[in-house]
Coordinates of C-alpha atoms and ligand atoms in Angstrom, one line a residue:
M1 CA 5.9 -59.6 -50.8
S2 CA 6.6 -61.2 -53.6
G3 CA 4.1 -62.4 -56.1
V4 CA 1.9 -61.2 -58.6
L5 CA -0.7 -59.5 -56.6
P6 CA 1.9 -56.8 -55.0
A7 CA 0.1 -55.3 -51.7
W8 CA -0.5 -51.3 -51.6
T9 CA 2.3 -49.8 -48.9
T10 CA 0.1 -47.8 -46.5
D11 CA 1.4 -44.6 -48.3
E12 CA 0.1 -45.3 -51.7
G13 CA -3.1 -47.1 -50.3
T14 CA -4.0 -44.0 -48.1
A15 CA -2.7 -41.5 -51.3
R16 CA -5.0 -43.2 -53.5
A17 CA -8.0 -42.9 -50.7
T18 CA -7.2 -39.7 -50.4
T19 CA -7.5 -38.4 -53.8
L20 CA -10.6 -40.3 -54.7
F21 CA -11.7 -38.3 -51.1
E22 CA -10.6 -35.2 -52.7
Q23 CA -11.6 -35.3 -55.9
T24 CA -15.6 -36.4 -55.0
F25 CA -16.3 -34.1 -51.9
G26 CA -14.2 -31.5 -52.4
A27 CA -12.0 -31.4 -48.9
A28 CA -9.2 -33.4 -47.3
P29 CA -10.6 -36.2 -45.3
L30 CA -10.1 -36.2 -41.6
G31 CA -8.1 -39.5 -41.9
V32 CA -7.6 -42.6 -43.7
W33 CA -7.8 -45.9 -41.9
A34 CA -6.7 -50.0 -43.3
A35 CA -8.3 -53.5 -42.7
P36 CA -6.5 -56.6 -44.4
G37 CA -8.1 -59.6 -46.4
R38 CA -7.4 -63.0 -44.8
V39 CA -6.1 -66.3 -45.3
N40 CA -7.1 -68.7 -43.8
L41 CA -5.2 -71.7 -42.8
I42 CA -7.0 -74.9 -41.5
G43 CA -10.2 -75.3 -39.9
E44 CA -12.4 -74.4 -42.3
H45 CA -16.9 -73.5 -42.0
T46 CA -15.8 -74.0 -38.3
D47 CA -16.5 -70.5 -36.8
Y48 CA -20.2 -70.6 -37.0
N49 CA -20.1 -74.0 -35.7
A50 CA -18.5 -72.9 -32.2
G51 CA -15.3 -74.2 -33.5
L52 CA -11.6 -73.4 -33.7
C53 CA -9.3 -72.0 -37.4
L54 CA -6.4 -70.6 -37.8
P55 CA -6.3 -67.4 -40.0
I56 CA -3.6 -64.9 -40.8
A57 CA -4.4 -61.3 -42.0
L58 CA -2.9 -60.4 -45.5
E59 CA -0.8 -57.6 -46.5
H60 CA -3.5 -57.0 -49.0
R61 CA -6.2 -54.0 -47.2
T62 CA -8.9 -52.3 -47.8
F63 CA -8.1 -48.3 -47.5
V64 CA -11.2 -45.3 -46.3
A65 CA -10.6 -42.2 -46.5
V66 CA -13.1 -40.6 -43.9
S67 CA -14.5 -37.2 -42.6
P68 CA -17.1 -37.0 -40.3
R69 CA -20.5 -34.9 -41.0
A70 CA -22.7 -32.7 -38.8
D71 CA -26.1 -34.3 -39.9
R72 CA -26.6 -38.2 -39.9
L73 CA -26.0 -38.3 -44.0
V74 CA -23.4 -41.3 -45.3
R75 CA -22.2 -40.1 -48.9
L76 CA -19.8 -43.2 -50.1
V77 CA -17.6 -43.5 -53.5
S78 CA -15.0 -46.1 -54.5
A79 CA -12.6 -46.1 -56.4
Q80 CA -14.6 -49.4 -58.2
E81 CA -17.3 -47.2 -59.7
Q82 CA -16.2 -43.8 -59.2
S83 CA -18.5 -42.0 -61.1
T84 CA -21.5 -43.0 -58.4
V85 CA -22.1 -41.1 -55.8
R86 CA -23.9 -43.2 -53.2
E87 CA -26.2 -41.0 -50.0
V88 CA -27.6 -43.3 -47.0
R89 CA -29.3 -41.9 -44.3
L90 CA -28.4 -43.9 -40.8
G91 CA -32.0 -44.0 -39.9
D92 CA -32.9 -45.3 -42.7
V93 CA -30.6 -48.5 -42.4
A94 CA -31.9 -51.3 -41.5
P95 CA -32.1 -55.3 -42.7
G96 CA -32.6 -55.8 -46.2
T97 CA -33.0 -51.9 -47.0
V98 CA -29.5 -50.9 -48.4
E99 CA -28.3 -52.8 -51.5
G100 CA -24.8 -53.1 -53.0
W101 CA -21.3 -52.6 -51.2
P102 CA -22.9 -49.2 -48.9
A103 CA -24.1 -52.3 -46.6
Y104 CA -20.7 -53.5 -45.4
V105 CA -20.3 -49.7 -44.5
V106 CA -23.1 -48.3 -43.1
G107 CA -24.2 -51.8 -41.5
V108 CA -20.7 -51.2 -39.3
A109 CA -22.6 -47.9 -38.2
W110 CA -25.8 -49.2 -37.5
A111 CA -24.2 -52.5 -35.5
L112 CA -22.0 -49.9 -33.8
E113 CA -25.7 -47.8 -32.9
Q114 CA -27.4 -51.3 -31.8
A115 CA -24.1 -51.8 -29.1
G116 CA -25.4 -48.7 -27.8
H117 CA -22.7 -46.5 -29.1
S118 CA -23.6 -43.2 -31.1
V119 CA -22.3 -42.6 -34.4
V120 CA -22.4 -39.7 -36.8
G121 CA -22.7 -39.4 -40.4
F122 CA -19.7 -39.0 -43.0
D123 CA -18.2 -39.1 -46.2
V124 CA -16.1 -41.9 -47.3
A125 CA -13.7 -43.2 -50.0
V126 CA -13.2 -46.7 -50.4
D127 CA -10.2 -48.4 -52.4
S128 CA -8.3 -51.6 -52.1
C129 CA -5.9 -54.1 -53.5
V130 CA -8.3 -57.0 -51.6
P131 CA -8.7 -59.4 -54.6
Y132 CA -12.7 -58.5 -55.0
G133 CA -14.6 -62.2 -54.7
A134 CA -11.7 -63.9 -54.1
G135 CA -12.4 -65.9 -51.0
L136 CA -9.8 -63.2 -49.1
S137 CA -12.6 -61.1 -47.1
S138 CA -12.6 -57.9 -49.3
S139 CA -15.6 -57.3 -46.9
A140 CA -14.6 -58.3 -44.0
A141 CA -12.0 -55.9 -45.1
L142 CA -14.1 -52.8 -45.9
E143 CA -16.0 -53.9 -42.9
S144 CA -13.8 -53.8 -40.6
A145 CA -11.6 -50.2 -42.0
V146 CA -14.5 -48.7 -41.4
A147 CA -14.9 -50.4 -38.0
V148 CA -11.6 -48.6 -36.9
A149 CA -12.4 -45.2 -38.3
L150 CA -15.9 -45.2 -36.6
D151 CA -13.9 -45.9 -33.1
D152 CA -11.6 -43.4 -33.7
L153 CA -14.0 -40.7 -35.0
A154 CA -16.4 -41.4 -32.2
G155 CA -13.4 -41.7 -29.9
L156 CA -15.0 -44.9 -28.5
G157 CA -11.7 -46.5 -27.7
L158 CA -12.4 -50.0 -29.1
G159 CA -9.4 -50.4 -30.6
G160 CA -7.1 -50.0 -28.2
D161 CA -7.3 -53.4 -27.1
D162 CA -8.1 -57.1 -28.1
A163 CA -11.5 -57.1 -26.1
G164 CA -12.6 -53.5 -27.6
R165 CA -11.2 -54.9 -31.0
A166 CA -13.5 -58.2 -30.2
A167 CA -16.9 -55.7 -29.9
L168 CA -16.0 -54.2 -32.8
A169 CA -15.7 -57.8 -34.8
A170 CA -19.0 -58.2 -33.2
A171 CA -20.2 -55.3 -35.2
C172 CA -19.3 -56.4 -38.8
V173 CA -20.3 -59.4 -37.9
R174 CA -23.3 -58.2 -37.3
A175 CA -23.5 -55.5 -40.2
E176 CA -22.8 -58.7 -42.2
N177 CA -24.8 -61.0 -41.2
E178 CA -28.2 -58.2 -41.1
I179 CA -27.5 -55.8 -43.1
A180 CA -26.0 -57.1 -46.0
G181 CA -27.8 -60.4 -45.5
A182 CA -24.7 -63.1 -45.6
P183 CA -25.2 -65.6 -43.1
T184 CA -21.4 -66.0 -42.3
G185 CA -19.0 -66.7 -39.0
G186 CA -16.7 -64.5 -37.5
M187 CA -13.5 -65.5 -38.8
D188 CA -13.3 -63.0 -41.2
Q189 CA -13.9 -59.5 -39.2
S190 CA -11.9 -61.1 -36.0
T191 CA -9.1 -61.9 -38.0
S192 CA -8.8 -58.3 -39.7
L193 CA -9.5 -56.5 -36.7
R194 CA -7.6 -58.8 -34.5
A195 CA -4.6 -61.0 -36.3
T196 CA -1.1 -59.5 -35.2
T197 CA 1.8 -59.2 -37.9
G198 CA 4.3 -62.4 -37.8
N199 CA 1.5 -64.6 -36.2
A200 CA -1.4 -66.6 -37.0
V201 CA -4.3 -66.4 -34.9
L202 CA -6.1 -69.3 -33.5
L203 CA -9.5 -68.3 -32.8
D204 CA -11.9 -69.8 -30.5
F205 CA -15.8 -69.6 -31.3
T206 CA -17.0 -70.8 -28.5
P207 CA -19.9 -68.5 -27.2
G208 CA -19.5 -66.1 -24.8
L209 CA -15.5 -67.0 -23.9
D210 CA -14.0 -64.0 -23.0
P211 CA -12.0 -61.9 -25.2
V212 CA -8.5 -63.2 -23.5
D213 CA -9.4 -66.9 -24.9
S214 CA -11.0 -66.3 -27.7
A215 CA -7.7 -65.6 -29.7
R216 CA -4.1 -66.6 -28.8
H217 CA -1.6 -65.7 -31.2
V218 CA 0.9 -68.3 -32.8
P219 CA 4.0 -67.7 -34.3
F220 CA 3.7 -68.4 -38.4
D221 CA 7.2 -67.6 -39.7
L222 CA 7.8 -69.0 -42.6
A223 CA 10.6 -67.7 -44.1
D224 CA 12.6 -69.1 -41.2
A225 CA 11.8 -71.9 -41.9
G226 CA 12.7 -71.9 -45.6
L227 CA 9.2 -72.1 -46.5
A228 CA 6.5 -70.1 -47.9
L229 CA 2.5 -70.2 -48.8
L230 CA 1.5 -69.3 -51.5
V231 CA -2.5 -68.0 -52.4
V232 CA -3.9 -69.1 -55.9
D233 CA -7.1 -66.8 -56.7
T234 CA -8.8 -69.2 -58.8
R235 CA -11.0 -66.3 -60.1
A236 CA -13.9 -68.8 -60.5
P237 CA -17.1 -66.9 -59.9
H238 CA -17.7 -67.1 -55.8
A239 CA -20.5 -66.0 -53.7
L240 CA -21.8 -66.5 -50.0
V241 CA -25.2 -65.1 -51.0
D242 CA -26.4 -67.2 -52.7
G243 CA -28.4 -70.0 -50.5
Q244 CA -24.9 -72.8 -50.6
Y245 CA -23.4 -71.2 -47.5
A246 CA -26.6 -71.0 -45.6
A247 CA -27.6 -74.3 -46.9
R248 CA -24.5 -76.1 -45.0
R249 CA -25.1 -73.7 -41.9
D250 CA -28.8 -75.1 -41.8
A251 CA -27.1 -78.7 -42.2
C252 CA -25.1 -78.7 -39.0
E253 CA -27.2 -76.8 -36.9
R254 CA -29.8 -80.1 -37.2
A255 CA -26.8 -82.3 -37.1
A256 CA -26.4 -80.6 -33.6
R257 CA -30.1 -81.0 -32.5
T258 CA -30.1 -84.5 -33.2
L259 CA -27.5 -84.8 -31.4
G260 CA -28.6 -83.4 -28.7
V261 CA -26.0 -80.9 -28.4
T262 CA -25.8 -77.3 -28.6
S263 CA -23.0 -77.0 -31.3
L264 CA -21.0 -79.8 -33.9
R265 CA -17.6 -78.4 -31.4
E266 CA -19.2 -80.7 -28.2
I267 CA -18.9 -83.5 -30.7
A268 CA -15.5 -82.3 -31.7
D269 CA -14.5 -81.8 -27.8
M270 CA -15.6 -85.2 -27.1
L271 CA -13.9 -87.0 -29.8
G272 CA -10.8 -85.4 -28.5
R273 CA -10.8 -86.8 -25.4
S274 CA -11.0 -90.0 -26.6
E275 CA -8.1 -92.8 -27.6
S276 CA -8.5 -93.5 -30.7
P277 CA -11.7 -90.7 -32.2
A278 CA -11.5 -92.1 -36.1
D279 CA -12.9 -95.4 -34.7
E280 CA -15.4 -93.9 -32.6
L281 CA -16.9 -91.1 -35.2
P282 CA -19.1 -93.4 -37.3
A283 CA -20.6 -94.1 -34.1
V284 CA -21.2 -91.3 -32.5
L285 CA -22.8 -89.6 -35.9
A286 CA -25.0 -92.4 -37.0
A287 CA -27.9 -91.2 -35.7
L288 CA -28.0 -88.2 -38.4
D289 CA -29.7 -88.5 -42.1
D290 CA -27.4 -89.0 -44.9
D291 CA -27.3 -86.0 -46.5
V292 CA -26.3 -84.2 -43.0
R293 CA -23.5 -86.6 -41.6
P294 CA -20.7 -85.8 -43.9
R295 CA -21.5 -82.5 -43.5
A296 CA -21.0 -83.2 -39.3
R297 CA -17.6 -85.2 -39.8
H298 CA -16.2 -82.7 -42.2
V299 CA -16.7 -79.8 -39.1
V300 CA -15.5 -82.2 -36.6
T301 CA -12.9 -83.8 -37.8
E302 CA -11.3 -80.2 -38.9
I303 CA -11.9 -79.0 -35.4
G304 CA -9.4 -81.9 -34.8
R305 CA -7.1 -80.8 -37.9
V306 CA -6.8 -77.3 -36.0
G307 CA -5.8 -78.8 -32.8
T308 CA -3.2 -80.7 -34.9
F309 CA -1.5 -78.2 -36.9
V310 CA -1.6 -75.5 -33.8
G311 CA 0.0 -78.7 -32.2
L312 CA 2.8 -79.1 -35.2
L313 CA 3.2 -75.1 -34.9
D314 CA 3.7 -74.9 -31.1
A315 CA 6.7 -78.2 -31.2
G316 CA 8.2 -75.7 -34.2
D317 CA 7.1 -78.5 -36.6
V318 CA 6.2 -76.5 -39.5
T319 CA 7.2 -78.6 -42.1
E320 CA 4.7 -81.4 -41.2
V321 CA 1.4 -79.7 -41.5
G322 CA 1.5 -80.8 -45.1
P323 CA -0.7 -83.9 -44.5
V324 CA -3.0 -82.0 -42.5
M325 CA -3.9 -79.6 -45.0
D326 CA -4.1 -82.1 -47.0
A327 CA -6.4 -83.7 -45.5
S328 CA -9.1 -80.7 -44.5
H329 CA -9.2 -80.4 -48.5
A330 CA -10.4 -83.8 -48.9
S331 CA -12.7 -83.2 -46.0
L332 CA -14.1 -80.1 -48.0
R333 CA -14.7 -81.6 -51.4
E334 CA -16.2 -84.9 -50.4
D335 CA -17.8 -84.1 -47.5
Y336 CA -18.8 -80.5 -46.9
E337 CA -18.5 -80.5 -50.8
V338 CA -17.8 -76.8 -51.2
S339 CA -14.7 -76.8 -53.5
C340 CA -15.2 -77.1 -57.4
P341 CA -12.3 -78.1 -60.3
E342 CA -10.9 -74.9 -60.5
L343 CA -10.1 -75.7 -56.7
D344 CA -9.6 -79.1 -57.0
L345 CA -7.1 -78.9 -59.8
A346 CA -4.9 -75.9 -58.3
V347 CA -4.5 -77.8 -55.0
T348 CA -3.6 -81.3 -57.8
A349 CA -1.0 -79.0 -59.4
A350 CA 0.8 -77.4 -56.5
R351 CA 1.3 -81.1 -54.8
E352 CA 2.3 -82.5 -58.1
A353 CA 5.2 -79.4 -58.5
G354 CA 6.5 -80.0 -54.7
A355 CA 3.7 -78.5 -52.4
L356 CA 3.8 -79.8 -48.8
G357 CA 0.2 -79.2 -48.9
A358 CA -2.7 -77.8 -50.2
R359 CA -6.3 -76.3 -49.8
M360 CA -9.1 -74.7 -50.7
T361 CA -8.9 -71.5 -48.1
G362 CA -12.0 -69.8 -47.2
G363 CA -15.9 -70.4 -48.1
G364 CA -15.4 -72.2 -51.7
F365 CA -17.5 -72.7 -54.4
G366 CA -15.1 -70.2 -56.0
G367 CA -12.4 -68.1 -54.3
S368 CA -8.5 -69.1 -53.5
A369 CA -6.9 -72.3 -52.4
I370 CA -3.4 -72.1 -50.5
A371 CA -0.2 -74.2 -50.8
L372 CA 2.6 -74.2 -48.4
V373 CA 5.9 -74.8 -50.7
R374 CA 9.8 -74.6 -50.0
A375 CA 10.9 -71.0 -50.7
T376 CA 13.1 -72.4 -53.3
D377 CA 10.2 -74.2 -55.4
I378 CA 7.9 -70.8 -55.7
A379 CA 8.4 -70.0 -59.2
A380 CA 7.7 -73.7 -59.8
V381 CA 4.2 -74.2 -58.2
Q382 CA 3.5 -71.0 -59.7
D383 CA 4.4 -72.0 -62.9
A384 CA 3.0 -75.6 -62.6
V385 CA -0.7 -74.2 -61.5
L386 CA -0.5 -71.7 -64.6
A387 CA 0.0 -74.0 -67.3
A388 CA -2.9 -76.4 -65.4
F389 CA -4.9 -73.7 -65.6
A390 CA -3.9 -72.7 -69.4
D391 CA -4.3 -76.5 -70.4
A392 CA -7.4 -76.7 -69.0
G393 CA -9.2 -73.6 -70.2
Y394 CA -9.4 -72.3 -67.0
T395 CA -9.4 -68.4 -66.6
P396 CA -5.5 -67.6 -65.8
P397 CA -5.1 -67.5 -61.9
D398 CA -4.3 -64.3 -59.9
L399 CA -1.1 -65.3 -57.5
L400 CA 0.2 -63.9 -54.6
V401 CA 2.7 -65.2 -51.4
A402 CA 1.2 -64.7 -48.0
V403 CA 2.8 -63.3 -44.8
P404 CA 1.0 -62.4 -41.9
A405 CA 0.7 -58.8 -41.7
A406 CA -1.1 -55.8 -39.5
P407 CA -4.8 -56.1 -38.1
A408 CA -7.0 -52.9 -38.8
G409 CA -5.8 -49.5 -38.0
R410 CA -5.2 -45.7 -39.0
A411 CA -3.3 -45.8 -42.0
G412 CA -2.6 -41.2 -42.7
Ligands
LIG501 C1 -16.4 -67.6 -45.2 C2 -17.0 -66.6 -44.4 C3 -16.4 -66.9 -42.5 C4 -16.2 -69.0 -42.6 C5 -15.6 -69.1 -43.8 C6 -15.5 -71.0 -43.9 O1 -15.0 -67.0 -45.6 O2 -17.3 -65.3 -44.1 O3 -17.6 -66.9 -41.9 O4 -17.3 -69.5 -42.5 O5 -16.4 -68.9 -45.0 O6 -14.5 -71.6 -43.2

């Protein structure tokens, strides 16, 4: 890990969460668990369209120090608001009842109970080096850390294999959708729980797919190829609960209904079998209203780009993925309209300074961009992005270099 925003080591994160727990609750925690944020390499806004995406887990993790309680109370403290201890009774958790960040914690306990598991109350102290609001899945990291903690405390045994981790990810998605009220897909939670060190994970969101088929680990060793993945947190405001994300999701569902398919994935698969998908696309989408057509075009072409990107990785051609990243960004900016001036500037400045490809990552409307750069160009690209932001009068961005890291698990 190099870069301006270093990740904490396991020892450091464990010590921070443990100290906060001891200061708040007056005893040592039973244990500490941690889960990573993520960056998505390609496949944006495809997860809720039964599509494909290709994220990696970050070295940046959220740490939770936890002890079980004999009752049904959850007491929560976060390093970000140390003076406040929140209290929520598990029996009171229901859609719309929990405000703010505790929803991501108690929502997971609620979802595990909904799935038939028995969960007790607990005390929890949270600390994190996943940049907050950066589009790097700080909320999924919190949910996933709590999920593996509760899994261990209740002896559910789900964290021990990928099928169990897929079940934990499903609980985290329910927590996010139903208790936190953010209508996201499953990419972030699946990455935090199921990605592996050194690999990107190709996630397939076809409903009902067996876990064996819904995640494939694809080696992503950039250092070997003399490359690096630079992440630029633009620090432009970013929120998924503000209606734009839901509006995109709704447009995709309307498009699928009009086209008579269950999801836009079906259209992507159909075109994937065609000799000349780009030529056929306009006719296939012709029935859609003008405001919906570009949204569908993004999703369908983006699913195709995931296939192209993975094909290049499988063939050992990682140096060739840059144009695929560039095309993804253009599609997100023009067709899906989820970029913003800061993201566009990060992408343009990185490319002009020699990046092989660059795109926004995550939900958009702010958040982070990624750039694939030669390892020897990291400093030059970072400097160029910082200079471009300074020239534009934007808040200075935060920078980090991402490598595919480990999934959620026990830290201490
Ligand atoms: C957010 C959501 C994900 C996914 C991305 C866009 O990160 O949480 O489910 O939809 O946006 O790809």
